Amino acid sequence: MNEPEHFLHPSPWEYMQHSPLYPDQMGSLRFFNGTTAPFPIHISLDQIPFAAATLPTLATAYMPVEPGNRKVLLQNGSEPSVRLLEQPVSISQGSFSTAVLSDSSAAGLCLFQLTDMSSQEHATQSCIRIFNGAMEGQPLTVAQCAGPLLWEQVPFGSASSYRFAEPGAVRFYTLSSSDREPLSSLSLLIRPGRNYTIYLMGNTWLPEGLRMIPVPDGIFQQQAPDAGHSLQKQAD
């Protein structure tokens, strides 16, 4: 496999220019760098540069990708000859998905693919979920400030189900699932008609600790969250 000569161009829009498919026949893919790597990461998809020098906590824009299995190549942005990971992702027509880069004690980093879909009842409805990309081997729990436990025992590398969320300011806490000790917190202004994934990343022994990074998601679809599990707006 030939190494890309540069990462600033050609752009992922080559998938559009060289594909016989129309945009509505393709899927959409983005990447979220949930690692704590001390170097930027180059991302290629089927030997075409997708994103240059991605840094921790940053998400790329959604880009159109032909349906089917696509090969992801991750390279050290400081030393592009160093290949960090090669792994396939599966793209479906009309789908929105996020490929999440996370730390791995065994391989250095690993890649998980999420489907960015939830449902809405009307234009003011929002949904939210979490993804545990932190504390490898340890499930985590997220609670609402002065409220219930929202997602319990979410394993590493897994996303929770979406829940309906009332627009407004909400404060969340990540808790250790063993002793319910608070590990991190997040204040989020939920906007009407938007989905969010809160990415849990990092570790408690790092200087920056465990972090909660909210990222808006793509679209709403048909499957609704479990009934009776709405998030309540934080009191003023």
PDB file of C-alpha atoms in Angstrom:
ATOM      1  CA  MET A   1       0.000   0.000   0.000  1.00  0.00           C
ATOM      2  CA  ASN A   2       1.422   3.332  -1.041  1.00  0.00           C
ATOM      3  CA  GLU A   3       1.881   5.997   1.620  1.00  0.00           C
ATOM      4  CA  PRO A   4      -0.039   9.253   1.015  1.00  0.00           C
ATOM      5  CA  GLU A   5       2.388  12.000   0.046  1.00  0.00           C
ATOM      6  CA  HIS A   6       0.529  14.720   1.931  1.00  0.00           C
ATOM      7  CA  PHE A   7      -2.519  15.241   4.085  1.00  0.00           C
ATOM      8  CA  LEU A   8      -3.792  18.686   3.147  1.00  0.00           C
ATOM      9  CA  HIS A   9      -5.148  17.497  -0.184  1.00  0.00           C
ATOM     10  CA  PRO A  10      -6.705  15.672  -1.977  1.00  0.00           C
ATOM     11  CA  SER A  11      -9.764  16.089   0.197  1.00  0.00           C
ATOM     12  CA  PRO A  12     -12.422  13.525   1.179  1.00  0.00           C
ATOM     13  CA  TRP A  13     -14.698  15.171  -1.371  1.00  0.00           C
ATOM     14  CA  GLU A  14     -12.883  13.026  -3.935  1.00  0.00           C
ATOM     15  CA  TYR A  15     -15.354  10.373  -2.889  1.00  0.00           C
ATOM     16  CA  MET A  16     -18.051  12.605  -4.381  1.00  0.00           C
ATOM     17  CA  GLN A  17     -16.133  13.568  -7.499  1.00  0.00           C
ATOM     18  CA  HIS A  18     -15.031  10.043  -8.426  1.00  0.00           C
ATOM     19  CA  SER A  19     -18.072   8.114  -7.236  1.00  0.00           C
ATOM     20  CA  PRO A  20     -20.934   7.112  -9.555  1.00  0.00           C
ATOM     21  CA  LEU A  21     -23.303   7.498  -6.595  1.00  0.00           C
ATOM     22  CA  TYR A  22     -25.437  10.502  -5.727  1.00  0.00           C
ATOM     23  CA  PRO A  23     -25.016  12.056  -2.246  1.00  0.00           C
ATOM     24  CA  ASP A  24     -28.248  10.480  -0.964  1.00  0.00           C
ATOM     25  CA  GLN A  25     -26.871   7.041  -1.927  1.00  0.00           C
ATOM     26  CA  MET A  26     -23.844   7.451   0.320  1.00  0.00           C
ATOM     27  CA  GLY A  27     -23.247   7.382   4.055  1.00  0.00           C
ATOM     28  CA  SER A  28     -21.619  10.019   6.226  1.00  0.00           C
ATOM     29  CA  LEU A  29     -18.592   9.447   8.450  1.00  0.00           C
ATOM     30  CA  ARG A  30     -16.596  11.545  10.885  1.00  0.00           C
ATOM     31  CA  PHE A  31     -13.818  10.851  13.400  1.00  0.00           C
ATOM     32  CA  PHE A  32     -13.471  11.860  17.045  1.00  0.00           C
ATOM     33  CA  ASN A  33     -10.009  11.819  18.631  1.00  0.00           C
ATOM     34  CA  GLY A  34     -10.667  10.567  22.128  1.00  0.00           C
ATOM     35  CA  THR A  35      -7.053   9.607  22.815  1.00  0.00           C
ATOM     36  CA  THR A  36      -4.544  11.259  25.119  1.00  0.00           C
ATOM     37  CA  ALA A  37      -1.761  10.830  22.549  1.00  0.00           C
ATOM     38  CA  PRO A  38       0.995  13.486  22.823  1.00  0.00           C
ATOM     39  CA  PHE A  39       1.147  13.732  19.027  1.00  0.00           C
ATOM     40  CA  PRO A  40      -1.359  14.553  16.255  1.00  0.00           C
ATOM     41  CA  ILE A  41      -2.902  11.709  14.266  1.00  0.00           C
ATOM     42  CA  HIS A  42      -3.283  11.547  10.472  1.00  0.00           C
ATOM     43  CA  ILE A  43      -6.361   9.693   9.209  1.00  0.00           C
ATOM     44  CA  SER A  44      -6.716   8.061   5.786  1.00  0.00           C
ATOM     45  CA  LEU A  45      -9.707   6.206   4.361  1.00  0.00           C
ATOM     46  CA  ASP A  46      -9.089   3.752   1.506  1.00  0.00           C
ATOM     47  CA  GLN A  47      -5.685   5.387   0.915  1.00  0.00           C
ATOM     48  CA  ILE A  48      -7.291   8.828   0.573  1.00  0.00           C
ATOM     49  CA  PRO A  49      -6.314  11.407   3.250  1.00  0.00           C
ATOM     50  CA  PHE A  50      -9.353  12.166   5.415  1.00  0.00           C
ATOM     51  CA  ALA A  51      -8.020  14.452   8.161  1.00  0.00           C
ATOM     52  CA  ALA A  52      -4.592  15.877   8.962  1.00  0.00           C
ATOM     53  CA  ALA A  53      -3.037  16.240  12.403  1.00  0.00           C
ATOM     54  CA  THR A  54      -6.157  15.597  14.484  1.00  0.00           C
ATOM     55  CA  LEU A  55      -5.674  16.419  18.165  1.00  0.00           C
ATOM     56  CA  PRO A  56      -7.349  15.006  21.290  1.00  0.00           C
ATOM     57  CA  THR A  57     -10.975  16.128  21.916  1.00  0.00           C
ATOM     58  CA  LEU A  58     -11.461  17.231  18.282  1.00  0.00           C
ATOM     59  CA  ALA A  59     -14.076  15.861  15.874  1.00  0.00           C
ATOM     60  CA  THR A  60     -13.899  16.118  12.104  1.00  0.00           C
ATOM     61  CA  ALA A  61     -16.859  17.150   9.980  1.00  0.00           C
ATOM     62  CA  TYR A  62     -19.092  14.464   8.497  1.00  0.00           C
ATOM     63  CA  MET A  63     -17.935  13.519   5.004  1.00  0.00           C
ATOM     64  CA  PRO A  64     -19.721  11.462   2.317  1.00  0.00           C
ATOM     65  CA  VAL A  65     -18.445   7.892   1.968  1.00  0.00           C
ATOM     66  CA  GLU A  66     -19.559   5.103  -0.363  1.00  0.00           C
ATOM     67  CA  PRO A  67     -21.444   2.269   1.390  1.00  0.00           C
ATOM     68  CA  GLY A  68     -19.500  -0.882   2.185  1.00  0.00           C
ATOM     69  CA  ASN A  69     -16.390  -1.769   4.162  1.00  0.00           C
ATOM     70  CA  ARG A  70     -13.762   0.977   4.181  1.00  0.00           C
ATOM     71  CA  LYS A  71     -10.207   0.674   5.509  1.00  0.00           C
ATOM     72  CA  VAL A  72      -9.030   3.241   8.055  1.00  0.00           C
ATOM     73  CA  LEU A  73      -5.322   3.963   8.448  1.00  0.00           C
ATOM     74  CA  LEU A  74      -4.049   5.967  11.416  1.00  0.00           C
ATOM     75  CA  GLN A  75      -0.527   7.411  11.370  1.00  0.00           C
ATOM     76  CA  ASN A  76       1.594   9.386  13.804  1.00  0.00           C
ATOM     77  CA  GLY A  77       1.313  12.999  12.652  1.00  0.00           C
ATOM     78  CA  SER A  78       4.821  13.765  13.878  1.00  0.00           C
ATOM     79  CA  GLU A  79       6.279  10.691  12.162  1.00  0.00           C
ATOM     80  CA  PRO A  80       3.944   9.717   9.289  1.00  0.00           C
ATOM     81  CA  SER A  81       5.967   6.578   8.540  1.00  0.00           C
ATOM     82  CA  VAL A  82       4.710   5.154  11.856  1.00  0.00           C
ATOM     83  CA  ARG A  83       1.436   3.294  11.346  1.00  0.00           C
ATOM     84  CA  LEU A  84      -0.633   3.243  14.497  1.00  0.00           C
ATOM     85  CA  LEU A  85      -3.644   1.205  13.399  1.00  0.00           C
ATOM     86  CA  GLU A  86      -5.371  -0.260  10.355  1.00  0.00           C
ATOM     87  CA  GLN A  87      -9.001  -1.274  10.778  1.00  0.00           C
ATOM     88  CA  PRO A  88     -12.138  -1.500   8.625  1.00  0.00           C
ATOM     89  CA  VAL A  89     -15.339   0.460   9.216  1.00  0.00           C
ATOM     90  CA  SER A  90     -18.721  -0.405   7.707  1.00  0.00           C
ATOM     91  CA  ILE A  91     -20.768   2.324   6.034  1.00  0.00           C
ATOM     92  CA  SER A  92     -24.490   2.040   5.246  1.00  0.00           C
ATOM     93  CA  GLN A  93     -26.454   4.142   2.791  1.00  0.00           C
ATOM     94  CA  GLY A  94     -27.972   7.199   4.446  1.00  0.00           C
ATOM     95  CA  SER A  95     -26.235   6.556   7.764  1.00  0.00           C
ATOM     96  CA  PHE A  96     -24.341   8.989   9.972  1.00  0.00           C
ATOM     97  CA  SER A  97     -21.552   7.411  12.019  1.00  0.00           C
ATOM     98  CA  THR A  98     -18.579   8.402  14.138  1.00  0.00           C
ATOM     99  CA  ALA A  99     -15.313   6.459  14.338  1.00  0.00           C
ATOM    100  CA  VAL A 100     -13.900   7.046  17.822  1.00  0.00           C
ATOM    101  CA  LEU A 101     -10.169   6.833  18.567  1.00  0.00           C
ATOM    102  CA  SER A 102      -9.507   5.713  22.151  1.00  0.00           C
ATOM    103  CA  ASP A 103      -6.487   4.779  24.265  1.00  0.00           C
ATOM    104  CA  SER A 104      -5.590   1.096  24.563  1.00  0.00           C
ATOM    105  CA  SER A 105      -3.091  -0.359  27.031  1.00  0.00           C
ATOM    106  CA  ALA A 106      -2.429  -3.288  24.706  1.00  0.00           C
ATOM    107  CA  ALA A 107      -2.213  -1.647  21.269  1.00  0.00           C
ATOM    108  CA  GLY A 108      -1.648   2.022  22.100  1.00  0.00           C
ATOM    109  CA  LEU A 109      -4.976   3.047  20.610  1.00  0.00           C
ATOM    110  CA  CYS A 110      -8.137   1.412  19.312  1.00  0.00           C
ATOM    111  CA  LEU A 111     -11.067   2.362  17.082  1.00  0.00           C
ATOM    112  CA  PHE A 112     -14.803   2.077  17.763  1.00  0.00           C
ATOM    113  CA  GLN A 113     -17.634   2.931  15.378  1.00  0.00           C
ATOM    114  CA  LEU A 114     -20.889   4.513  16.590  1.00  0.00           C
ATOM    115  CA  THR A 115     -24.132   5.034  14.680  1.00  0.00           C
ATOM    116  CA  ASP A 116     -25.324   8.606  15.225  1.00  0.00           C
ATOM    117  CA  MET A 117     -29.085   8.175  15.294  1.00  0.00           C
ATOM    118  CA  SER A 118     -31.862   8.979  17.747  1.00  0.00           C
ATOM    119  CA  SER A 119     -35.455  10.162  17.576  1.00  0.00           C
ATOM    120  CA  GLN A 120     -37.414  13.336  18.201  1.00  0.00           C
ATOM    121  CA  GLU A 121     -41.049  13.997  18.846  1.00  0.00           C
ATOM    122  CA  HIS A 122     -41.001  17.587  17.596  1.00  0.00           C
ATOM    123  CA  ALA A 123     -38.599  20.328  16.625  1.00  0.00           C
ATOM    124  CA  THR A 124     -37.832  21.256  20.238  1.00  0.00           C
ATOM    125  CA  GLN A 125     -36.943  17.722  21.372  1.00  0.00           C
ATOM    126  CA  SER A 126     -33.303  16.762  21.979  1.00  0.00           C
ATOM    127  CA  CYS A 127     -31.537  13.498  22.765  1.00  0.00           C
ATOM    128  CA  ILE A 128     -28.282  12.642  24.488  1.00  0.00           C
ATOM    129  CA  ARG A 129     -26.089   9.579  25.162  1.00  0.00           C
ATOM    130  CA  ILE A 130     -22.601   8.803  26.474  1.00  0.00           C
ATOM    131  CA  PHE A 131     -19.644   6.823  25.133  1.00  0.00           C
ATOM    132  CA  ASN A 132     -17.096   5.307  27.507  1.00  0.00           C
ATOM    133  CA  GLY A 133     -13.675   5.678  25.909  1.00  0.00           C
ATOM    134  CA  ALA A 134     -11.891   6.078  29.264  1.00  0.00           C
ATOM    135  CA  MET A 135     -10.722   3.826  32.068  1.00  0.00           C
ATOM    136  CA  GLU A 136     -10.131   0.712  29.957  1.00  0.00           C
ATOM    137  CA  GLY A 137     -11.606  -2.333  31.650  1.00  0.00           C
ATOM    138  CA  GLN A 138     -13.727  -0.283  34.065  1.00  0.00           C
ATOM    139  CA  PRO A 139     -17.414   0.532  33.511  1.00  0.00           C
ATOM    140  CA  LEU A 140     -18.517   4.073  34.323  1.00  0.00           C
ATOM    141  CA  THR A 141     -21.746   5.662  35.515  1.00  0.00           C
ATOM    142  CA  VAL A 142     -23.075   9.121  34.668  1.00  0.00           C
ATOM    143  CA  ALA A 143     -25.539  11.023  36.854  1.00  0.00           C
ATOM    144  CA  GLN A 144     -27.340  14.336  36.664  1.00  0.00           C
ATOM    145  CA  CYS A 145     -26.586  16.920  39.329  1.00  0.00           C
ATOM    146  CA  ALA A 146     -29.241  16.666  42.057  1.00  0.00           C
ATOM    147  CA  GLY A 147     -30.913  14.016  39.931  1.00  0.00           C
ATOM    148  CA  PRO A 148     -30.932  10.307  39.121  1.00  0.00           C
ATOM    149  CA  LEU A 149     -28.272   7.999  37.778  1.00  0.00           C
ATOM    150  CA  LEU A 150     -28.796   8.281  34.032  1.00  0.00           C
ATOM    151  CA  TRP A 151     -26.473   5.635  32.593  1.00  0.00           C
ATOM    152  CA  GLU A 152     -25.094   2.910  34.848  1.00  0.00           C
ATOM    153  CA  GLN A 153     -22.176   0.525  34.351  1.00  0.00           C
ATOM    154  CA  VAL A 154     -21.399   1.544  30.735  1.00  0.00           C
ATOM    155  CA  PRO A 155     -18.475  -0.696  29.644  1.00  0.00           C
ATOM    156  CA  PHE A 156     -15.334   0.611  27.979  1.00  0.00           C
ATOM    157  CA  GLY A 157     -15.812   0.958  24.227  1.00  0.00           C
ATOM    158  CA  SER A 158     -19.602   1.082  24.491  1.00  0.00           C
ATOM    159  CA  ALA A 159     -22.229   3.760  23.950  1.00  0.00           C
ATOM    160  CA  SER A 160     -25.374   4.071  26.024  1.00  0.00           C
ATOM    161  CA  SER A 161     -28.832   4.362  24.519  1.00  0.00           C
ATOM    162  CA  TYR A 162     -30.113   7.854  23.744  1.00  0.00           C
ATOM    163  CA  ARG A 163     -32.408   9.582  26.221  1.00  0.00           C
ATOM    164  CA  PHE A 164     -34.749  12.456  25.635  1.00  0.00           C
ATOM    165  CA  ALA A 165     -33.367  15.685  27.071  1.00  0.00           C
ATOM    166  CA  GLU A 166     -35.233  18.861  27.919  1.00  0.00           C
ATOM    167  CA  PRO A 167     -33.475  21.920  26.421  1.00  0.00           C
ATOM    168  CA  GLY A 168     -31.601  24.065  28.908  1.00  0.00           C
ATOM    169  CA  ALA A 169     -28.557  23.950  31.187  1.00  0.00           C
ATOM    170  CA  VAL A 170     -27.747  20.543  32.681  1.00  0.00           C
ATOM    171  CA  ARG A 171     -24.804  19.433  34.829  1.00  0.00           C
ATOM    172  CA  PHE A 172     -23.502  15.866  34.647  1.00  0.00           C
ATOM    173  CA  TYR A 173     -21.091  13.847  36.760  1.00  0.00           C
ATOM    174  CA  THR A 174     -19.061  10.769  35.838  1.00  0.00           C
ATOM    175  CA  LEU A 175     -18.902   8.332  38.753  1.00  0.00           C
ATOM    176  CA  SER A 176     -16.816   5.294  39.502  1.00  0.00           C
ATOM    177  CA  SER A 177     -19.158   2.332  39.208  1.00  0.00           C
ATOM    178  CA  SER A 178     -17.542   0.650  42.212  1.00  0.00           C
ATOM    179  CA  ASP A 179     -17.755   3.332  44.905  1.00  0.00           C
ATOM    180  CA  ARG A 180     -19.709   6.099  43.108  1.00  0.00           C
ATOM    181  CA  GLU A 181     -16.822   8.527  43.605  1.00  0.00           C
ATOM    182  CA  PRO A 182     -17.118  11.587  41.301  1.00  0.00           C
ATOM    183  CA  LEU A 183     -14.405  11.529  38.628  1.00  0.00           C
ATOM    184  CA  SER A 184     -15.368  14.470  36.399  1.00  0.00           C
ATOM    185  CA  SER A 185     -18.186  16.897  35.674  1.00  0.00           C
ATOM    186  CA  LEU A 186     -19.690  18.756  32.730  1.00  0.00           C
ATOM    187  CA  SER A 187     -22.085  21.677  32.335  1.00  0.00           C
ATOM    188  CA  LEU A 188     -23.929  21.493  29.010  1.00  0.00           C
ATOM    189  CA  LEU A 189     -26.430  23.835  27.390  1.00  0.00           C
ATOM    190  CA  ILE A 190     -28.760  21.528  25.480  1.00  0.00           C
ATOM    191  CA  ARG A 191     -30.219  23.225  22.419  1.00  0.00           C
ATOM    192  CA  PRO A 192     -33.667  22.363  21.018  1.00  0.00           C
ATOM    193  CA  GLY A 193     -33.729  19.820  18.217  1.00  0.00           C
ATOM    194  CA  ARG A 194     -30.118  18.652  18.667  1.00  0.00           C
ATOM    195  CA  ASN A 195     -28.556  15.284  19.576  1.00  0.00           C
ATOM    196  CA  TYR A 196     -25.382  14.981  21.621  1.00  0.00           C
ATOM    197  CA  THR A 197     -22.873  12.317  22.530  1.00  0.00           C
ATOM    198  CA  ILE A 198     -20.781  12.939  25.636  1.00  0.00           C
ATOM    199  CA  TYR A 199     -17.427  11.230  25.150  1.00  0.00           C
ATOM    200  CA  LEU A 200     -15.670  10.063  28.314  1.00  0.00           C
ATOM    201  CA  MET A 201     -11.908  10.064  27.718  1.00  0.00           C
ATOM    202  CA  GLY A 202      -8.635  10.075  29.635  1.00  0.00           C
ATOM    203  CA  ASN A 203      -7.751   8.529  32.990  1.00  0.00           C
ATOM    204  CA  THR A 204      -7.742   9.645  36.596  1.00  0.00           C
ATOM    205  CA  TRP A 205      -3.940   9.364  36.875  1.00  0.00           C
ATOM    206  CA  LEU A 206      -3.259  11.788  33.994  1.00  0.00           C
ATOM    207  CA  PRO A 207      -2.698  15.517  34.736  1.00  0.00           C
ATOM    208  CA  GLU A 208      -5.869  16.462  32.828  1.00  0.00           C
ATOM    209  CA  GLY A 209      -7.806  13.641  34.488  1.00  0.00           C
ATOM    210  CA  LEU A 210     -10.930  12.038  33.074  1.00  0.00           C
ATOM    211  CA  ARG A 211     -12.829  14.398  30.779  1.00  0.00           C
ATOM    212  CA  MET A 212     -16.380  14.652  29.440  1.00  0.00           C
ATOM    213  CA  ILE A 213     -16.464  16.074  25.893  1.00  0.00           C
ATOM    214  CA  PRO A 214     -19.890  16.862  24.360  1.00  0.00           C
ATOM    215  CA  VAL A 215     -20.193  16.670  20.565  1.00  0.00           C
ATOM    216  CA  PRO A 216     -23.393  17.371  18.555  1.00  0.00           C
ATOM    217  CA  ASP A 217     -24.555  14.387  16.494  1.00  0.00           C
ATOM    218  CA  GLY A 218     -25.940  14.081  12.982  1.00  0.00           C
ATOM    219  CA  ILE A 219     -29.638  13.335  12.644  1.00  0.00           C
ATOM    220  CA  PHE A 220     -32.677  11.927  14.397  1.00  0.00           C
ATOM    221  CA  GLN A 221     -34.194   8.597  13.343  1.00  0.00           C
ATOM    222  CA  GLN A 222     -37.051   6.338  14.347  1.00  0.00           C
ATOM    223  CA  GLN A 223     -36.040   4.454  17.504  1.00  0.00           C
ATOM    224  CA  ALA A 224     -36.896   6.299  20.703  1.00  0.00           C
ATOM    225  CA  PRO A 225     -35.108   6.058  24.069  1.00  0.00           C
ATOM    226  CA  ASP A 226     -36.651   4.042  26.869  1.00  0.00           C
ATOM    227  CA  ALA A 227     -39.867   5.581  28.177  1.00  0.00           C
ATOM    228  CA  GLY A 228     -39.688   7.366  31.483  1.00  0.00           C
ATOM    229  CA  HIS A 229     -36.022   8.310  31.216  1.00  0.00           C
ATOM    230  CA  SER A 230     -36.132  11.975  30.291  1.00  0.00           C
ATOM    231  CA  LEU A 231     -33.480  14.362  31.550  1.00  0.00           C
ATOM    232  CA  GLN A 232     -34.783  17.204  33.652  1.00  0.00           C
ATOM    233  CA  LYS A 233     -33.746  20.815  33.141  1.00  0.00           C
ATOM    234  CA  GLN A 234     -31.370  22.063  35.802  1.00  0.00           C
ATOM    235  CA  ALA A 235     -33.009  24.394  38.265  1.00  0.00           C
ATOM    236  CA  ASP A 236     -31.842  28.002  38.251  1.00  0.00           C
TER     237      ASP A 236
END
